[in-house]
Coordinates of C-alpha atoms and ligand atoms in Angstrom, one line a residue:
M294 CA 7.8 -2.1 33.3
I295 CA 10.1 -4.7 34.5
E296 CA 14.1 -3.4 35.0
V297 CA 15.5 -5.1 32.7
E298 CA 19.3 -5.2 32.9
T299 CA 20.4 -3.8 29.6
S300 CA 22.3 -6.0 27.7
N301 CA 19.1 -8.8 28.5
G302 CA 17.0 -5.5 26.9
W303 CA 17.7 -6.9 23.4
V304 CA 17.8 -11.1 24.3
Q305 CA 14.3 -9.7 25.5
F306 CA 13.7 -8.2 22.2
L307 CA 14.7 -10.6 19.7
E308 CA 12.9 -13.7 22.2
F309 CA 10.0 -11.8 22.0
I310 CA 9.4 -10.2 18.5
Q311 CA 11.1 -14.1 17.0
N312 CA 7.8 -15.3 17.8
R313 CA 6.1 -12.6 16.2
C314 CA 6.7 -12.7 13.3
T315 CA 7.5 -14.8 10.1
S316 CA 10.6 -16.9 10.4
A317 CA 12.2 -16.1 6.8
E318 CA 11.6 -11.7 9.0
F319 CA 13.3 -13.2 11.7
E320 CA 15.2 -14.4 9.2
N321 CA 15.9 -11.7 6.7
W322 CA 15.8 -8.5 9.4
I323 CA 16.2 -9.0 13.0
A324 CA 18.6 -12.3 13.0
P325 CA 22.1 -9.7 10.9
I326 CA 21.7 -7.8 13.6
Q327 CA 24.7 -8.1 16.5
L328 CA 24.4 -6.4 18.9
I329 CA 28.3 -4.5 20.3
Q330 CA 27.6 -3.4 23.3
A331 CA 25.1 -1.9 26.2
T332 CA 25.5 0.3 28.8
P333 CA 22.3 1.9 31.1
E334 CA 22.2 4.4 28.3
E335 CA 22.0 3.4 25.1
I336 CA 22.9 0.5 22.7
L337 CA 25.5 0.3 20.1
L338 CA 23.7 -2.4 17.6
E339 CA 25.7 -3.4 14.0
V340 CA 23.8 -3.2 10.9
P341 CA 25.1 -5.2 7.8
N342 CA 23.0 -1.8 6.1
I343 CA 21.5 0.7 6.0
F344 CA 17.5 -1.2 5.0
V345 CA 18.3 -3.5 8.4
Q346 CA 18.3 -0.4 10.5
E347 CA 15.2 1.2 8.5
Y348 CA 13.2 -2.0 9.2
L349 CA 13.6 -2.4 12.4
L350 CA 13.1 1.5 13.7
D351 CA 10.2 1.5 10.8
N352 CA 8.5 -2.1 12.8
F353 CA 9.3 -2.1 16.0
T354 CA 10.3 1.4 17.4
D355 CA 7.5 1.1 20.0
V356 CA 7.9 -2.8 21.2
L357 CA 11.5 -1.1 21.3
A358 CA 11.0 1.0 24.3
H359 CA 9.3 -1.1 26.2
F360 CA 13.0 -3.3 26.6
L361 CA 15.9 -0.3 25.8
P362 CA 16.6 2.1 27.8
L363 CA 15.4 5.8 26.6
K364 CA 16.4 8.9 24.4
H365 CA 14.6 12.2 25.8
T366 CA 12.7 12.3 23.8
G367 CA 11.3 8.5 24.2
D368 CA 12.7 7.3 21.6
P369 CA 14.6 4.1 22.5
A370 CA 17.9 4.4 22.7
I371 CA 19.9 2.7 20.3
R372 CA 22.9 3.8 18.1
F373 CA 23.9 1.5 14.9
T374 CA 26.7 1.7 12.8
V375 CA 26.7 -0.1 9.7
S376 CA 29.1 -3.2 9.7
A377 CA 32.9 -3.0 8.2
A378 CA 31.6 -5.1 5.0
K379 CA 29.9 -2.5 2.9
T380 CA 32.4 -2.1 0.7
Q381 CA 29.4 -2.3 -2.0
T382 CA 26.7 1.0 -1.6
M383 CA 23.9 1.3 -3.5
T384 CA 25.8 4.4 -5.2
S385 CA 28.6 2.5 -6.4
E386 CA 28.2 1.4 -10.3
K387 CA 31.6 -0.2 -10.2
I388 CA 30.8 -4.8 -10.4
L389 CA 32.6 -6.8 -9.1
I390 CA 33.3 -9.9 -10.2
E391 CA 31.0 -11.1 -13.5
E392 CA 29.1 -13.8 -12.9
P393 CA 27.0 -15.4 -14.7
E394 CA 24.0 -13.5 -14.6
E395 CA 20.7 -14.5 -13.0
L396 CA 18.8 -13.4 -14.2
V397 CA 15.7 -13.4 -12.3
F398 CA 15.2 -13.0 -9.0
A399 CA 13.8 -14.8 -6.6
Q400 CA 11.1 -11.7 -5.4
S401 CA 10.4 -9.6 -7.9
E402 CA 9.3 -12.5 -9.8
V403 CA 5.6 -11.9 -9.2
K404 CA 3.6 -13.7 -12.0
L405 CA 0.7 -12.3 -14.1
N406 CA -2.7 -13.5 -12.9
H407 CA -3.5 -15.7 -15.6
L408 CA -7.3 -13.6 -15.2
Y409 CA -6.5 -10.4 -15.9
R410 CA -6.8 -9.3 -19.0
F411 CA -7.6 -6.8 -21.0
E412 CA -11.1 -9.0 -22.3
Q413 CA -12.2 -9.6 -18.3
F414 CA -12.0 -5.9 -17.7
I415 CA -15.0 -4.7 -18.4
E416 CA -15.0 -0.4 -19.7
G417 CA -17.8 2.5 -18.7
P418 CA -17.3 5.8 -18.1
S419 CA -15.5 5.5 -15.4
N420 CA -13.1 3.6 -16.9
Q421 CA -12.7 4.3 -20.5
F422 CA -9.7 6.8 -20.5
V423 CA -6.8 4.4 -18.9
K424 CA -7.6 1.5 -20.3
S425 CA -7.2 2.7 -23.7
A426 CA -4.1 4.5 -22.4
A427 CA -2.7 0.6 -21.9
V428 CA -4.3 -0.7 -24.7
G429 CA -2.9 2.4 -25.9
V430 CA 0.7 1.1 -24.1
A431 CA 0.6 -2.4 -24.5
S432 CA 0.2 -2.2 -28.6
R433 CA 3.3 0.7 -28.3
P434 CA 5.4 -0.3 -25.4
G435 CA 8.4 2.9 -24.5
K436 CA 6.5 4.5 -28.0
S437 CA 3.2 6.2 -26.1
Y438 CA 2.9 7.4 -22.9
N439 CA 5.8 6.9 -20.6
P440 CA 5.4 6.3 -17.8
L441 CA 2.1 5.7 -17.2
F442 CA 0.5 6.0 -13.9
I443 CA -2.8 4.9 -13.2
H444 CA -4.3 6.0 -10.0
G445 CA -7.7 5.1 -7.9
G446 CA -9.6 3.8 -5.0
V447 CA -8.9 0.0 -3.7
G448 CA -10.4 -2.9 -5.2
L449 CA -11.8 -1.0 -8.5
G450 CA -9.5 -2.7 -10.9
K451 CA -5.4 -1.2 -10.8
T452 CA -3.9 -4.4 -10.3
H453 CA -6.2 -6.2 -12.9
L454 CA -5.6 -3.5 -16.0
L455 CA -1.4 -3.5 -15.1
H456 CA -1.7 -7.0 -14.9
S457 CA -3.2 -7.6 -18.7
I458 CA -0.2 -4.9 -20.0
G459 CA 1.8 -7.4 -19.6
H460 CA -0.1 -10.6 -21.2
Y461 CA -1.0 -7.9 -24.0
I462 CA 2.8 -7.7 -25.0
Q463 CA 3.7 -10.7 -24.3
E464 CA 1.2 -12.3 -26.4
N465 CA 1.8 -9.4 -29.0
H466 CA 5.5 -8.5 -28.2
P467 CA 7.5 -11.9 -27.4
G468 CA 10.5 -11.1 -27.2
Q469 CA 10.0 -8.7 -24.1
K470 CA 11.9 -9.3 -21.6
I471 CA 8.3 -8.0 -18.7
Q472 CA 8.4 -7.5 -15.2
V473 CA 5.9 -7.5 -12.7
I474 CA 6.3 -5.8 -9.7
T475 CA 5.1 -5.4 -6.7
T476 CA 6.9 -2.3 -5.0
E477 CA 7.3 -4.3 -1.9
S478 CA 8.8 -7.4 -3.9
F479 CA 11.4 -4.0 -5.1
I480 CA 12.3 -3.1 -1.5
N481 CA 13.0 -6.9 -0.5
D482 CA 15.3 -7.4 -4.1
V483 CA 17.2 -4.4 -3.3
V484 CA 18.1 -5.9 0.6
D485 CA 18.7 -9.2 -1.3
A486 CA 20.3 -7.9 -2.9
L487 CA 22.7 -6.1 -0.5
R488 CA 22.7 -8.8 1.8
S489 CA 24.3 -11.3 -1.3
K490 CA 26.3 -9.0 -2.1
S491 CA 24.9 -9.2 -5.7
I492 CA 23.0 -5.5 -6.0
D493 CA 25.8 -4.7 -9.3
K494 CA 23.6 -8.0 -10.6
L495 CA 20.0 -6.8 -9.4
K496 CA 20.3 -3.4 -11.3
R497 CA 22.1 -5.3 -14.7
Y498 CA 18.7 -7.2 -14.2
Y499 CA 16.1 -4.9 -13.8
R500 CA 17.8 -2.2 -16.2
S501 CA 18.0 -5.0 -18.6
L502 CA 13.8 -5.3 -19.2
D503 CA 11.7 -3.6 -21.8
V504 CA 9.2 -3.3 -20.0
L505 CA 8.7 -2.4 -15.6
L506 CA 4.8 -3.1 -14.1
V507 CA 5.6 -1.4 -10.8
D508 CA 2.0 -1.9 -8.5
D509 CA 1.4 0.2 -5.8
I510 CA 4.4 2.3 -5.4
Q511 CA 2.8 4.4 -2.8
F512 CA 4.6 1.5 -0.9
L513 CA 7.1 3.6 -1.7
Q514 CA 6.7 6.6 1.2
N515 CA 9.7 7.0 4.0
R516 CA 11.7 4.7 2.1
L517 CA 13.7 7.5 1.5
N518 CA 17.4 5.2 0.3
F519 CA 14.7 2.5 -1.3
E520 CA 13.3 5.5 -3.8
E521 CA 16.7 7.5 -4.3
E522 CA 17.6 3.4 -6.0
F523 CA 14.2 3.6 -7.9
C524 CA 14.1 6.2 -9.1
N525 CA 17.1 5.6 -10.6
T526 CA 16.3 2.6 -11.8
F527 CA 13.0 4.3 -13.2
E528 CA 15.6 7.0 -15.1
A529 CA 17.7 4.7 -16.7
L530 CA 15.0 2.1 -18.3
I531 CA 13.1 5.4 -19.3
N532 CA 16.2 6.8 -21.1
Q533 CA 16.3 3.9 -23.2
N534 CA 12.7 4.7 -24.0
K535 CA 12.0 1.1 -22.0
Q536 CA 7.8 1.1 -20.6
I537 CA 7.2 1.9 -17.6
V538 CA 3.4 1.4 -16.0
I539 CA 3.1 1.8 -12.6
T540 CA 0.0 1.5 -10.2
C541 CA -1.1 3.9 -6.9
D542 CA -3.7 4.6 -4.7
K543 CA -3.2 8.6 -4.7
P544 CA -2.0 11.0 -8.0
P545 CA 1.9 11.4 -7.6
A546 CA 1.4 14.6 -6.5
Q547 CA -0.4 13.0 -3.3
L548 CA 3.0 11.1 -2.4
K549 CA 5.3 11.4 -0.1
L550 CA 8.2 10.9 -1.6
S551 CA 11.0 13.6 -3.2
E552 CA 10.0 16.5 -5.9
R553 CA 12.6 13.6 -8.3
M554 CA 10.5 11.1 -8.0
I555 CA 6.5 12.8 -8.4
A556 CA 8.5 15.6 -11.7
R557 CA 9.8 11.4 -13.2
M558 CA 6.5 10.1 -12.0
E559 CA 4.4 13.6 -13.6
W560 CA 5.9 12.7 -16.9
G561 CA 4.3 10.9 -19.0
L562 CA 0.5 10.2 -19.2
V563 CA -1.7 9.9 -15.2
A564 CA -4.9 8.0 -15.9
H565 CA -7.6 8.0 -12.7
M566 CA -9.8 5.0 -12.3
G567 CA -12.1 6.6 -11.2
V568 CA -15.7 4.9 -9.5
P569 CA -17.6 2.0 -12.4
D570 CA -21.4 3.7 -12.0
L571 CA -24.1 2.1 -11.6
E572 CA -25.2 0.1 -15.8
T573 CA -20.6 -0.9 -15.6
R574 CA -21.5 -2.4 -11.6
V575 CA -23.7 -4.6 -13.3
A576 CA -21.9 -5.2 -16.1
I577 CA -19.7 -6.3 -13.5
I578 CA -21.6 -8.1 -12.2
K579 CA -22.9 -10.8 -14.9
Q580 CA -19.9 -11.2 -16.1
K581 CA -18.6 -12.2 -13.1
S582 CA -21.5 -14.5 -11.9
E583 CA -21.7 -15.9 -16.0
S584 CA -17.7 -17.0 -15.5
R585 CA -18.0 -18.6 -12.2
G586 CA -21.4 -20.7 -14.1
F587 CA -23.6 -19.2 -11.8
N588 CA -26.8 -16.6 -14.0
I589 CA -28.0 -13.3 -11.6
P590 CA -30.6 -12.0 -13.2
N591 CA -31.3 -8.5 -13.8
Q592 CA -33.6 -7.4 -11.1
I593 CA -31.1 -9.0 -8.6
A594 CA -27.8 -7.3 -10.3
F595 CA -28.9 -4.1 -10.0
F596 CA -30.3 -4.5 -6.6
I597 CA -27.3 -5.9 -5.5
A598 CA -24.9 -3.0 -7.7
E599 CA -26.9 -0.4 -5.8
H600 CA -26.5 -1.7 -2.5
I601 CA -22.6 -2.2 -2.8
Y602 CA -21.6 0.8 -5.2
N603 CA -17.8 1.5 -4.7
N604 CA -15.4 -2.2 -5.1
V605 CA -14.9 -4.2 -7.1
R606 CA -13.6 -6.6 -5.1
Q607 CA -16.2 -6.5 -2.7
L608 CA -18.9 -7.0 -5.8
E609 CA -16.0 -9.9 -6.2
G610 CA -16.8 -11.2 -2.9
A611 CA -20.8 -10.9 -2.8
I612 CA -21.0 -12.3 -6.3
N613 CA -19.2 -15.6 -4.4
R614 CA -21.8 -15.6 -1.8
L615 CA -24.1 -16.3 -3.7
C616 CA -22.7 -18.5 -6.0
A617 CA -22.1 -20.9 -2.8
H618 CA -25.3 -20.4 -1.2
S619 CA -27.5 -21.4 -4.0
R620 CA -25.2 -24.7 -4.6
L621 CA -25.5 -25.5 -1.4
M622 CA -28.9 -25.1 -0.9
A623 CA -29.8 -25.3 -4.9
Q624 CA -32.4 -22.5 -4.4
E625 CA -33.9 -20.0 -6.9
L626 CA -32.4 -16.3 -6.3
N627 CA -35.2 -13.7 -4.8
Q628 CA -34.0 -10.4 -3.9
D629 CA -35.7 -11.8 0.4
I630 CA -32.5 -14.7 0.2
V631 CA -29.8 -12.1 -1.2
E632 CA -30.8 -9.6 0.8
K633 CA -30.6 -11.8 4.1
I634 CA -27.3 -13.7 2.9
L635 CA -25.5 -9.7 1.6
S636 CA -27.2 -8.3 4.8
E637 CA -23.4 -8.2 6.0
M638 CA -22.1 -6.5 3.7
F639 CA -24.3 -4.1 2.7
Q640 CA -24.8 -2.8 6.1
M641 CA -21.1 -2.1 6.5
S642 CA -21.0 0.1 3.2
S643 CA -24.9 1.8 4.3
T644 CA -22.2 2.4 7.4
N645 CA -20.8 4.1 6.1
K646 CA -22.1 7.0 3.8
K647 CA -24.1 8.0 7.1
V648 CA -20.4 8.7 9.6
S649 CA -20.8 12.7 9.6
V650 CA -18.2 14.6 11.3
E651 CA -20.0 15.5 14.1
N652 CA -20.3 11.6 14.5
I653 CA -16.6 11.5 14.1
L654 CA -16.0 13.5 16.7
K655 CA -17.1 12.6 19.1
S656 CA -15.7 9.4 19.4
V657 CA -12.1 11.1 19.5
A658 CA -13.1 13.1 21.8
T659 CA -14.2 10.1 23.7
V660 CA -11.1 8.2 22.9
F661 CA -8.7 10.5 22.9
E662 CA -10.3 12.3 26.5
V663 CA -10.7 16.2 24.9
R664 CA -13.2 18.6 24.1
I665 CA -15.4 18.4 20.5
S666 CA -14.9 22.7 21.2
E667 CA -11.1 21.6 21.0
I668 CA -10.5 20.0 18.7
K669 CA -13.2 22.5 16.4
G670 CA -10.6 24.7 17.9
E671 CA -7.2 26.6 17.6
S672 CA -5.0 24.9 20.2
R673 CA -1.1 24.2 19.4
H674 CA -1.3 21.9 22.2
K675 CA 0.4 17.9 21.6
E676 CA -3.3 15.9 22.6
I677 CA -5.8 18.0 21.4
A678 CA -3.7 18.3 18.2
L679 CA -3.2 15.0 17.5
A680 CA -7.3 14.8 18.1
R681 CA -8.0 17.2 15.4
Q682 CA -5.6 15.2 12.8
V683 CA -7.5 12.0 13.6
S684 CA -10.7 13.5 12.9
M685 CA -9.7 14.7 9.6
Y686 CA -8.0 11.9 9.3
L687 CA -11.1 10.2 9.6
A688 CA -13.7 12.4 7.9
K689 CA -11.7 12.5 5.0
E690 CA -11.6 8.3 4.6
L691 CA -15.4 7.9 5.8
I692 CA -17.5 10.8 4.5
D693 CA -17.8 10.6 0.7
D694 CA -17.3 14.9 0.8
S695 CA -15.6 17.2 -1.2
L696 CA -12.6 17.8 0.9
M697 CA -13.4 21.2 0.9
K698 CA -16.9 20.9 2.8
I699 CA -14.9 18.6 4.8
S700 CA -12.6 21.2 6.4
A701 CA -16.0 23.3 6.3
S702 CA -16.9 21.5 10.0
F703 CA -13.2 21.9 11.3
G704 CA -14.1 25.2 12.2
G705 CA -13.7 26.4 8.5
K706 CA -10.3 25.2 8.7
T707 CA -8.6 24.7 4.8
H708 CA -8.9 21.5 2.9
S709 CA -4.9 21.3 3.2
T710 CA -5.2 21.7 6.8
L711 CA -7.1 18.6 6.1
L712 CA -4.9 17.2 3.9
H713 CA -1.6 17.8 5.7
A714 CA -3.3 15.9 8.9
W715 CA -4.3 13.2 6.5
K716 CA -1.4 12.7 5.3
K717 CA 0.6 12.6 8.9
I718 CA -1.7 10.4 9.9
S719 CA -1.8 7.2 7.1
D720 CA 2.2 7.6 7.2
Q721 CA 2.1 7.5 11.3
I722 CA -0.5 5.1 11.7
Q723 CA 1.3 2.0 9.3
I724 CA 4.4 3.1 12.2
N725 CA 2.5 4.0 15.3
E726 CA 0.6 1.0 16.2
T727 CA -0.8 2.5 19.7
L728 CA -2.2 5.2 17.6
R729 CA -3.4 2.3 15.1
R730 CA -4.9 1.2 18.3
Q731 CA -6.8 3.8 18.8
V732 CA -7.8 5.3 15.0
Q733 CA -9.5 1.5 14.8
M734 CA -11.5 2.3 18.0
V735 CA -12.2 5.6 18.0
K736 CA -13.9 4.5 14.0
R737 CA -15.6 1.0 16.2
N738 CA -17.3 3.7 18.7
I739 CA -18.5 6.4 15.8
E740 CA -21.5 6.3 16.5
T741 CA -24.2 6.5 13.3
Ligands
ADP1958 P1 -7.0 -2.0 -6.8 O1 -5.3 -3.1 -7.4 O2 -7.1 -1.2 -7.9 O3 -7.1 -2.6 -6.4 P2 -7.7 -4.9 -8.5 O4 -7.2 -4.6 -9.9 O5 -7.6 -5.8 -8.0 O6 -7.7 -3.4 -7.7 O7 -9.6 -5.8 -8.9 C1 -9.6 -5.6 -7.8 C2 -11.1 -7.2 -8.3 O8 -11.9 -6.7 -9.1 C3 -10.3 -7.7 -9.5 O9 -10.4 -9.5 -9.5 C4 -10.7 -6.8 -10.8 O10 -10.6 -8.3 -11.9 C5 -12.1 -6.7 -10.3 N1 -12.2 -5.3 -11.4 C6 -11.8 -4.8 -10.8 N2 -12.3 -3.7 -12.2 C7 -13.1 -4.5 -12.9 C8 -13.1 -4.5 -14.3 N3 -13.6 -3.0 -13.9 N4 -13.9 -5.4 -15.4 C9 -13.8 -6.8 -14.8 N5 -13.2 -6.8 -13.5 C10 -13.2 -5.8 -12.5
MG1959 MG1 -4.3 -3.6 -6.4

């Protein structure tokens, strides 16, 4: 690393980062930060609110460490001060000025996707329960299950169902005020409102809703201050019997959120969205291809469904490729052609199938420069423990086996140890760029 004058470190960081994030990101999050003081030991930054501080540390700790003096822990030595004009805090219920209400917040305006409707949602044993819960909620908002919490893997139709609820209520209960938001846009709204000192307006807005549909709540993890604001909004709505529906990639108990928040989310109905079985996948393929004006023969639909089994979005991807190909080539589809066109996708799913714990350990051992026997052993040495946790994380991600069975392959660790490791690494790779790269490298090097 080049030695730099401390006060320049921040300036250099700004220059470095400016080309690496969008101008909106830079303007919203980075530009408002003021350098107050710089010594060889640390720098003092003034931030407009705690969220800007969190954003900076969440996203750029590693980068900052290259430019700034370091603490003995290796973290960048930054002290923060929140600017004096912080008249509005998250918890203040005081309404400062009565302005005309401007009731829609720009970021939160996620429109309902017109393709995501109940009519377009194919039912099967894996999703019947969650679909009927969704229909129940949409028919009697606020009166049946509240909140409805939908969880399941990626690409299985959670967002589709969430938007379907929105459409149904819009059409059958026209007076109801509905908002669909992603968790990210909720957070952005809160930050913007804090910056423009309109947090009370935002609160009034959210609390005036009849139906709040929240997508991907897992992104609230590790965002402590936002969690509190979300939890307050949540309680305010539920207490007035306003309907809330939440989607997530895992069940409430596995979320790294406060006990209070987890308990609230378990208040209503928790419904799991499973992986569709073969017949359902075939039905989805037929419906999606017909809606594109394209007819896929049954035999071929089965062939595709047998090879792509755990993600409906991938099925759609396959159909799109086939449609494009057959239009371009004006060619009848047969199994050979399909196989050729989709071979890349099939390869991906079949690689996943063959991964074993031993393959993972081998690759982790190489990348982390430790021995397989050490990973399987008991050592709590930092490097070894990290390698072990990464192995467990990847085993859970890549192997379709029970947790119990996977954890047994790690020298008889319990499945809660495995879950703990998985959680820790999932969180770490969100904020630690080096670790994320190492994990990717391990993944690439896994031989099957
Ligand atoms: P998730 O939010 O769970 O990641 P999405 O709701 O975005 O998944 O679904 C991915 C794609 O798959 C969407 O285009 C959606 O319409 C489609 N899809 C998922 N499940 C079904 C289903 N049961 N019937 C029809 N389409 C589905
Ligand atoms: Mg989704």
